[in-house]
Amino acid sequence: MERSISKSLFFLQRLEPKISVMDRYIITELIGPFLFGVGLFSSIGVTVGAMFELVRKVTESGLPISIALQVFLLKMPEFIGLAFPMAMVLSTLMVYSQMSSNSEIVALRSCGISVYRMVVPVVIVSLTVTGLTFALNEVIVPNANYQASLTLERTLDREDPPFREEHIFYPEFGKVERPDGSKKDTLTRLFYAEKFDGKYMRGVTIVDRSQYGVDQIVSSESATWNPAENIWD
């Protein structure tokens, strides 16, 4: 029984993946530059690809800042996934450049370790990052982008129209003919409405000065836009 257990432990130890001190050292050195690269490239990507558009919607369409921040965070996974490969290249170049400047590569070569063996840790980390990128792009990114688009669409559809709703003044300018036959650009009509809901005006007052020397004041409880004749009824 004890002999059987010893043989089993022996085979388990043989099956265990062996990570050398060099592998752990290189992998540890890769983590810092890799995270720095992810933060750098994802920040640049999300700034160019999403932030400018969100700022435009905030200023032009009245998108609330809280919704813009929510959409910004939902867009982040897409650009993080794009940053993973570039961050991996950056971290690899930084680590091996530092090892070369510190003569660590020469020391490893003098110990009989080949260049191919030195890149094994990078291959392992690259395969791990590839798997993370695939999972991110297949599972998280589509859902996040869908939620961002849905949130943006619903918010903009619910936003108030870009017109004033109370105490509306609208001047209309045109040419008024004088008794001597000359025409002069002047204020011809002045519209005022107490309330406007996008279709109906309430408490309408119109000052008509389209005829020289005659000022008319027209008041109405409501007015409705007639798109067929392009006038207010």
PDB file of C-alpha atoms in Angstrom:
ATOM      1  CA  MET A   1       0.000   0.000   0.000  1.00  0.00           C
ATOM      2  CA  GLU A   2       2.732   2.476   0.967  1.00  0.00           C
ATOM      3  CA  ARG A   3       4.703   1.503  -2.120  1.00  0.00           C
ATOM      4  CA  SER A   4       1.671   2.216  -4.328  1.00  0.00           C
ATOM      5  CA  ILE A   5       1.187   5.627  -2.726  1.00  0.00           C
ATOM      6  CA  SER A   6       4.880   6.452  -3.223  1.00  0.00           C
ATOM      7  CA  LYS A   7       4.665   5.548  -6.917  1.00  0.00           C
ATOM      8  CA  SER A   8       1.555   7.733  -7.329  1.00  0.00           C
ATOM      9  CA  LEU A   9       3.257  10.724  -5.705  1.00  0.00           C
ATOM     10  CA  PHE A  10       6.291  10.163  -7.902  1.00  0.00           C
ATOM     11  CA  PHE A  11       4.189  10.243 -11.083  1.00  0.00           C
ATOM     12  CA  LEU A  12       2.294  13.338  -9.888  1.00  0.00           C
ATOM     13  CA  GLN A  13       5.562  15.139  -9.305  1.00  0.00           C
ATOM     14  CA  ARG A  14       6.729  14.169 -12.782  1.00  0.00           C
ATOM     15  CA  LEU A  15       3.492  15.523 -14.269  1.00  0.00           C
ATOM     16  CA  GLU A  16       3.733  18.870 -12.437  1.00  0.00           C
ATOM     17  CA  PRO A  17       4.783  21.708 -14.746  1.00  0.00           C
ATOM     18  CA  LYS A  18       8.193  22.890 -13.689  1.00  0.00           C
ATOM     19  CA  ILE A  19       8.717  26.653 -13.769  1.00  0.00           C
ATOM     20  CA  SER A  20      12.309  27.663 -13.311  1.00  0.00           C
ATOM     21  CA  VAL A  21      13.577  30.686 -11.436  1.00  0.00           C
ATOM     22  CA  MET A  22      14.334  32.364 -14.765  1.00  0.00           C
ATOM     23  CA  ASP A  23      10.757  31.829 -15.955  1.00  0.00           C
ATOM     24  CA  ARG A  24       9.303  33.314 -12.783  1.00  0.00           C
ATOM     25  CA  TYR A  25      11.700  36.250 -12.969  1.00  0.00           C
ATOM     26  CA  ILE A  26      10.857  37.110 -16.594  1.00  0.00           C
ATOM     27  CA  ILE A  27       7.115  36.660 -16.068  1.00  0.00           C
ATOM     28  CA  THR A  28       7.238  38.890 -12.991  1.00  0.00           C
ATOM     29  CA  GLU A  29       9.155  41.535 -14.930  1.00  0.00           C
ATOM     30  CA  LEU A  30       6.588  41.394 -17.755  1.00  0.00           C
ATOM     31  CA  ILE A  31       3.577  42.143 -15.538  1.00  0.00           C
ATOM     32  CA  GLY A  32       4.431  45.773 -14.711  1.00  0.00           C
ATOM     33  CA  PRO A  33       5.130  46.997 -18.270  1.00  0.00           C
ATOM     34  CA  PHE A  34       2.169  44.988 -19.555  1.00  0.00           C
ATOM     35  CA  LEU A  35      -0.268  46.705 -17.177  1.00  0.00           C
ATOM     36  CA  PHE A  36       1.300  50.054 -18.029  1.00  0.00           C
ATOM     37  CA  GLY A  37       0.807  49.349 -21.746  1.00  0.00           C
ATOM     38  CA  VAL A  38      -2.806  48.296 -21.243  1.00  0.00           C
ATOM     39  CA  GLY A  39      -3.546  51.519 -19.377  1.00  0.00           C
ATOM     40  CA  LEU A  40      -1.691  53.661 -21.916  1.00  0.00           C
ATOM     41  CA  PHE A  41      -3.100  52.204 -25.135  1.00  0.00           C
ATOM     42  CA  SER A  42      -6.644  51.755 -23.825  1.00  0.00           C
ATOM     43  CA  SER A  43      -6.672  55.375 -22.608  1.00  0.00           C
ATOM     44  CA  ILE A  44      -5.551  56.638 -25.999  1.00  0.00           C
ATOM     45  CA  GLY A  45      -8.065  54.429 -27.790  1.00  0.00           C
ATOM     46  CA  VAL A  46     -11.046  55.343 -25.653  1.00  0.00           C
ATOM     47  CA  THR A  47     -10.159  59.036 -25.830  1.00  0.00           C
ATOM     48  CA  VAL A  48     -10.027  59.067 -29.621  1.00  0.00           C
ATOM     49  CA  GLY A  49     -12.772  56.509 -30.220  1.00  0.00           C
ATOM     50  CA  ALA A  50     -15.383  57.416 -27.622  1.00  0.00           C
ATOM     51  CA  MET A  51     -14.641  60.475 -25.492  1.00  0.00           C
ATOM     52  CA  PHE A  52     -14.727  63.074 -28.276  1.00  0.00           C
ATOM     53  CA  GLU A  53     -18.089  61.765 -29.479  1.00  0.00           C
ATOM     54  CA  LEU A  54     -19.512  61.764 -25.952  1.00  0.00           C
ATOM     55  CA  VAL A  55     -18.302  65.317 -25.326  1.00  0.00           C
ATOM     56  CA  ARG A  56     -20.006  66.409 -28.545  1.00  0.00           C
ATOM     57  CA  LYS A  57     -23.266  64.774 -27.472  1.00  0.00           C
ATOM     58  CA  VAL A  58     -23.050  66.401 -24.039  1.00  0.00           C
ATOM     59  CA  THR A  59     -22.549  69.874 -25.520  1.00  0.00           C
ATOM     60  CA  GLU A  60     -24.833  69.629 -28.556  1.00  0.00           C
ATOM     61  CA  SER A  61     -27.552  67.144 -27.579  1.00  0.00           C
ATOM     62  CA  GLY A  62     -27.686  67.809 -23.830  1.00  0.00           C
ATOM     63  CA  LEU A  63     -26.601  64.298 -22.823  1.00  0.00           C
ATOM     64  CA  PRO A  64     -26.317  64.124 -18.997  1.00  0.00           C
ATOM     65  CA  ILE A  65     -22.770  63.781 -17.721  1.00  0.00           C
ATOM     66  CA  SER A  66     -23.725  60.788 -15.568  1.00  0.00           C
ATOM     67  CA  ILE A  67     -24.994  58.912 -18.646  1.00  0.00           C
ATOM     68  CA  ALA A  68     -21.889  59.925 -20.589  1.00  0.00           C
ATOM     69  CA  LEU A  69     -19.677  58.460 -17.840  1.00  0.00           C
ATOM     70  CA  GLN A  70     -21.726  55.260 -17.849  1.00  0.00           C
ATOM     71  CA  VAL A  71     -21.365  54.907 -21.622  1.00  0.00           C
ATOM     72  CA  PHE A  72     -17.655  55.709 -21.308  1.00  0.00           C
ATOM     73  CA  LEU A  73     -17.148  52.857 -18.822  1.00  0.00           C
ATOM     74  CA  LEU A  74     -19.165  50.468 -21.003  1.00  0.00           C
ATOM     75  CA  LYS A  75     -16.896  51.307 -23.948  1.00  0.00           C
ATOM     76  CA  MET A  76     -13.724  50.566 -21.995  1.00  0.00           C
ATOM     77  CA  PRO A  77     -13.680  46.726 -22.494  1.00  0.00           C
ATOM     78  CA  GLU A  78     -13.547  47.141 -26.267  1.00  0.00           C
ATOM     79  CA  PHE A  79     -10.420  49.289 -26.112  1.00  0.00           C
ATOM     80  CA  ILE A  80      -8.839  47.169 -23.381  1.00  0.00           C
ATOM     81  CA  GLY A  81      -9.130  44.176 -25.708  1.00  0.00           C
ATOM     82  CA  LEU A  82      -7.461  46.175 -28.482  1.00  0.00           C
ATOM     83  CA  ALA A  83      -4.699  47.252 -26.089  1.00  0.00           C
ATOM     84  CA  PHE A  84      -3.737  43.722 -24.976  1.00  0.00           C
ATOM     85  CA  PRO A  85      -1.605  42.782 -28.049  1.00  0.00           C
ATOM     86  CA  MET A  86       0.159  46.150 -28.186  1.00  0.00           C
ATOM     87  CA  ALA A  87       0.818  46.055 -24.437  1.00  0.00           C
ATOM     88  CA  MET A  88       2.309  42.562 -24.805  1.00  0.00           C
ATOM     89  CA  VAL A  89       4.705  43.769 -27.497  1.00  0.00           C
ATOM     90  CA  LEU A  90       5.655  46.824 -25.432  1.00  0.00           C
ATOM     91  CA  SER A  91       6.312  44.810 -22.265  1.00  0.00           C
ATOM     92  CA  THR A  92       8.407  42.245 -24.165  1.00  0.00           C
ATOM     93  CA  LEU A  93      10.591  44.943 -25.714  1.00  0.00           C
ATOM     94  CA  MET A  94      11.017  46.748 -22.389  1.00  0.00           C
ATOM     95  CA  VAL A  95      11.923  43.623 -20.383  1.00  0.00           C
ATOM     96  CA  TYR A  96      14.412  42.166 -22.830  1.00  0.00           C
ATOM     97  CA  SER A  97      15.941  45.579 -23.490  1.00  0.00           C
ATOM     98  CA  GLN A  98      16.483  46.008 -19.760  1.00  0.00           C
ATOM     99  CA  MET A  99      17.921  42.500 -19.464  1.00  0.00           C
ATOM    100  CA  SER A 100      20.278  43.234 -22.350  1.00  0.00           C
ATOM    101  CA  SER A 101      21.434  46.549 -20.858  1.00  0.00           C
ATOM    102  CA  ASN A 102      22.077  44.810 -17.519  1.00  0.00           C
ATOM    103  CA  SER A 103      24.041  42.023 -19.252  1.00  0.00           C
ATOM    104  CA  GLU A 104      21.560  39.475 -17.900  1.00  0.00           C
ATOM    105  CA  ILE A 105      21.171  37.861 -21.316  1.00  0.00           C
ATOM    106  CA  VAL A 106      24.949  37.429 -21.566  1.00  0.00           C
ATOM    107  CA  ALA A 107      24.983  35.845 -18.110  1.00  0.00           C
ATOM    108  CA  LEU A 108      22.226  33.417 -19.060  1.00  0.00           C
ATOM    109  CA  ARG A 109      23.967  32.501 -22.303  1.00  0.00           C
ATOM    110  CA  SER A 110      27.181  31.820 -20.378  1.00  0.00           C
ATOM    111  CA  CYS A 111      25.187  29.385 -18.218  1.00  0.00           C
ATOM    112  CA  GLY A 112      24.235  27.423 -21.309  1.00  0.00           C
ATOM    113  CA  ILE A 113      20.664  28.775 -21.703  1.00  0.00           C
ATOM    114  CA  SER A 114      19.737  29.351 -25.321  1.00  0.00           C
ATOM    115  CA  VAL A 115      17.866  32.331 -26.683  1.00  0.00           C
ATOM    116  CA  TYR A 116      14.945  30.065 -27.587  1.00  0.00           C
ATOM    117  CA  ARG A 117      14.664  28.965 -23.964  1.00  0.00           C
ATOM    118  CA  MET A 118      14.654  32.597 -22.822  1.00  0.00           C
ATOM    119  CA  VAL A 119      11.569  33.431 -24.886  1.00  0.00           C
ATOM    120  CA  VAL A 120       9.516  30.550 -23.454  1.00  0.00           C
ATOM    121  CA  PRO A 121       8.098  32.741 -20.608  1.00  0.00           C
ATOM    122  CA  VAL A 122       6.998  35.331 -23.159  1.00  0.00           C
ATOM    123  CA  VAL A 123       5.291  32.635 -25.233  1.00  0.00           C
ATOM    124  CA  ILE A 124       3.447  31.396 -22.139  1.00  0.00           C
ATOM    125  CA  VAL A 125       2.297  34.896 -21.183  1.00  0.00           C
ATOM    126  CA  SER A 126       1.357  35.660 -24.816  1.00  0.00           C
ATOM    127  CA  LEU A 127      -0.835  32.564 -25.028  1.00  0.00           C
ATOM    128  CA  THR A 128      -2.514  33.546 -21.758  1.00  0.00           C
ATOM    129  CA  VAL A 129      -3.131  37.077 -23.027  1.00  0.00           C
ATOM    130  CA  THR A 130      -4.492  35.661 -26.298  1.00  0.00           C
ATOM    131  CA  GLY A 131      -6.997  33.574 -24.360  1.00  0.00           C
ATOM    132  CA  LEU A 132      -8.033  36.569 -22.261  1.00  0.00           C
ATOM    133  CA  THR A 133      -8.423  38.699 -25.387  1.00  0.00           C
ATOM    134  CA  PHE A 134     -10.569  36.068 -27.070  1.00  0.00           C
ATOM    135  CA  ALA A 135     -12.797  35.699 -24.002  1.00  0.00           C
ATOM    136  CA  LEU A 136     -13.078  39.476 -23.633  1.00  0.00           C
ATOM    137  CA  ASN A 137     -14.017  40.055 -27.281  1.00  0.00           C
ATOM    138  CA  GLU A 138     -16.458  37.152 -27.432  1.00  0.00           C
ATOM    139  CA  VAL A 139     -18.258  37.519 -24.100  1.00  0.00           C
ATOM    140  CA  ILE A 140     -17.835  40.928 -22.493  1.00  0.00           C
ATOM    141  CA  VAL A 141     -17.302  43.392 -25.359  1.00  0.00           C
ATOM    142  CA  PRO A 142     -20.490  42.616 -27.368  1.00  0.00           C
ATOM    143  CA  ASN A 143     -22.701  42.895 -24.294  1.00  0.00           C
ATOM    144  CA  ALA A 144     -20.966  46.071 -23.104  1.00  0.00           C
ATOM    145  CA  ASN A 145     -21.238  47.744 -26.521  1.00  0.00           C
ATOM    146  CA  TYR A 146     -24.899  46.762 -26.791  1.00  0.00           C
ATOM    147  CA  GLN A 147     -25.655  48.228 -23.364  1.00  0.00           C
ATOM    148  CA  ALA A 148     -23.746  51.410 -24.249  1.00  0.00           C
ATOM    149  CA  SER A 149     -25.686  51.879 -27.500  1.00  0.00           C
ATOM    150  CA  LEU A 150     -28.993  51.072 -25.802  1.00  0.00           C
ATOM    151  CA  THR A 151     -28.333  53.487 -22.930  1.00  0.00           C
ATOM    152  CA  LEU A 152     -27.303  56.252 -25.313  1.00  0.00           C
ATOM    153  CA  GLU A 153     -30.289  55.733 -27.593  1.00  0.00           C
ATOM    154  CA  ARG A 154     -32.833  55.627 -24.779  1.00  0.00           C
ATOM    155  CA  THR A 155     -31.388  58.691 -23.082  1.00  0.00           C
ATOM    156  CA  LEU A 156     -31.286  60.806 -26.231  1.00  0.00           C
ATOM    157  CA  ASP A 157     -34.808  59.741 -27.177  1.00  0.00           C
ATOM    158  CA  ARG A 158     -36.081  60.785 -23.736  1.00  0.00           C
ATOM    159  CA  GLU A 159     -34.281  64.116 -23.740  1.00  0.00           C
ATOM    160  CA  ASP A 160     -36.372  67.253 -23.945  1.00  0.00           C
ATOM    161  CA  PRO A 161     -36.570  68.851 -27.387  1.00  0.00           C
ATOM    162  CA  PRO A 162     -34.028  71.592 -28.128  1.00  0.00           C
ATOM    163  CA  PHE A 163     -36.586  74.395 -27.942  1.00  0.00           C
ATOM    164  CA  ARG A 164     -37.833  76.558 -25.124  1.00  0.00           C
ATOM    165  CA  GLU A 165     -41.051  75.451 -23.473  1.00  0.00           C
ATOM    166  CA  GLU A 166     -42.072  78.688 -21.756  1.00  0.00           C
ATOM    167  CA  HIS A 167     -42.033  82.431 -22.557  1.00  0.00           C
ATOM    168  CA  ILE A 168     -41.028  82.144 -26.199  1.00  0.00           C
ATOM    169  CA  PHE A 169     -40.186  85.227 -28.219  1.00  0.00           C
ATOM    170  CA  TYR A 170     -39.697  85.029 -31.953  1.00  0.00           C
ATOM    171  CA  PRO A 171     -38.996  88.137 -34.056  1.00  0.00           C
ATOM    172  CA  GLU A 172     -39.600  88.128 -37.798  1.00  0.00           C
ATOM    173  CA  PHE A 173     -37.875  90.655 -40.025  1.00  0.00           C
ATOM    174  CA  GLY A 174     -38.795  91.715 -43.543  1.00  0.00           C
ATOM    175  CA  LYS A 175     -39.195  94.608 -45.932  1.00  0.00           C
ATOM    176  CA  VAL A 176     -41.971  97.143 -45.304  1.00  0.00           C
ATOM    177  CA  GLU A 177     -43.055  99.448 -48.131  1.00  0.00           C
ATOM    178  CA  ARG A 178     -43.226 103.146 -47.314  1.00  0.00           C
ATOM    179  CA  PRO A 179     -45.613 105.672 -48.838  1.00  0.00           C
ATOM    180  CA  ASP A 180     -42.884 106.950 -51.151  1.00  0.00           C
ATOM    181  CA  GLY A 181     -42.473 103.445 -52.604  1.00  0.00           C
ATOM    182  CA  SER A 182     -39.158 102.650 -50.905  1.00  0.00           C
ATOM    183  CA  LYS A 183     -38.711  99.519 -48.834  1.00  0.00           C
ATOM    184  CA  LYS A 184     -36.850  99.149 -45.600  1.00  0.00           C
ATOM    185  CA  ASP A 185     -35.792  96.110 -43.580  1.00  0.00           C
ATOM    186  CA  THR A 186     -37.488  96.249 -40.205  1.00  0.00           C
ATOM    187  CA  LEU A 187     -39.289  94.139 -37.597  1.00  0.00           C
ATOM    188  CA  THR A 188     -42.498  92.963 -39.266  1.00  0.00           C
ATOM    189  CA  ARG A 189     -43.880  90.567 -36.631  1.00  0.00           C
ATOM    190  CA  LEU A 190     -43.163  89.644 -33.049  1.00  0.00           C
ATOM    191  CA  PHE A 191     -44.481  86.324 -31.765  1.00  0.00           C
ATOM    192  CA  TYR A 192     -44.879  85.514 -28.083  1.00  0.00           C
ATOM    193  CA  ALA A 193     -46.179  82.291 -26.523  1.00  0.00           C
ATOM    194  CA  GLU A 194     -46.503  81.443 -22.853  1.00  0.00           C
ATOM    195  CA  LYS A 195     -46.000  77.701 -23.391  1.00  0.00           C
ATOM    196  CA  PHE A 196     -44.964  75.366 -26.217  1.00  0.00           C
ATOM    197  CA  ASP A 197     -44.921  71.560 -26.126  1.00  0.00           C
ATOM    198  CA  GLY A 198     -43.458  70.982 -29.573  1.00  0.00           C
ATOM    199  CA  LYS A 199     -46.824  70.971 -31.322  1.00  0.00           C
ATOM    200  CA  TYR A 200     -49.159  73.443 -29.628  1.00  0.00           C
ATOM    201  CA  MET A 201     -48.596  77.024 -28.513  1.00  0.00           C
ATOM    202  CA  ARG A 202     -50.572  78.401 -25.581  1.00  0.00           C
ATOM    203  CA  GLY A 203     -51.233  82.051 -24.771  1.00  0.00           C
ATOM    204  CA  VAL A 204     -50.158  83.403 -28.157  1.00  0.00           C
ATOM    205  CA  THR A 205     -49.718  87.113 -28.828  1.00  0.00           C
ATOM    206  CA  ILE A 206     -48.602  88.509 -32.190  1.00  0.00           C
ATOM    207  CA  VAL A 207     -47.602  92.100 -32.865  1.00  0.00           C
ATOM    208  CA  ASP A 208     -47.996  92.701 -36.629  1.00  0.00           C
ATOM    209  CA  ARG A 209     -46.074  95.645 -38.128  1.00  0.00           C
ATOM    210  CA  SER A 210     -46.013  94.411 -41.717  1.00  0.00           C
ATOM    211  CA  GLN A 211     -47.954  97.478 -42.922  1.00  0.00           C
ATOM    212  CA  TYR A 212     -46.327 100.878 -42.664  1.00  0.00           C
ATOM    213  CA  GLY A 213     -47.895 103.039 -39.963  1.00  0.00           C
ATOM    214  CA  VAL A 214     -50.261 100.260 -38.800  1.00  0.00           C
ATOM    215  CA  ASP A 215     -49.560  98.137 -35.712  1.00  0.00           C
ATOM    216  CA  GLN A 216     -51.872  95.216 -35.057  1.00  0.00           C
ATOM    217  CA  ILE A 217     -52.015  93.006 -31.975  1.00  0.00           C
ATOM    218  CA  VAL A 218     -53.528  89.524 -32.306  1.00  0.00           C
ATOM    219  CA  SER A 219     -54.117  87.308 -29.278  1.00  0.00           C
ATOM    220  CA  SER A 220     -55.142  83.655 -29.190  1.00  0.00           C
ATOM    221  CA  GLU A 221     -55.459  80.973 -26.554  1.00  0.00           C
ATOM    222  CA  SER A 222     -53.601  78.432 -28.729  1.00  0.00           C
ATOM    223  CA  ALA A 223     -51.964  77.880 -32.074  1.00  0.00           C
ATOM    224  CA  THR A 224     -51.202  74.684 -33.994  1.00  0.00           C
ATOM    225  CA  TRP A 225     -48.547  74.207 -36.660  1.00  0.00           C
ATOM    226  CA  ASN A 226     -49.969  73.371 -40.089  1.00  0.00           C
ATOM    227  CA  PRO A 227     -47.241  71.504 -41.998  1.00  0.00           C
ATOM    228  CA  ALA A 228     -49.273  71.423 -45.239  1.00  0.00           C
ATOM    229  CA  GLU A 229     -49.375  75.213 -45.595  1.00  0.00           C
ATOM    230  CA  ASN A 230     -46.323  75.888 -43.421  1.00  0.00           C
ATOM    231  CA  ILE A 231     -48.232  78.279 -41.157  1.00  0.00           C
ATOM    232  CA  TRP A 232     -49.627  78.448 -37.617  1.00  0.00           C
ATOM    233  CA  ASP A 233     -53.400  77.960 -37.322  1.00  0.00           C
TER     234      ASP A 233
END
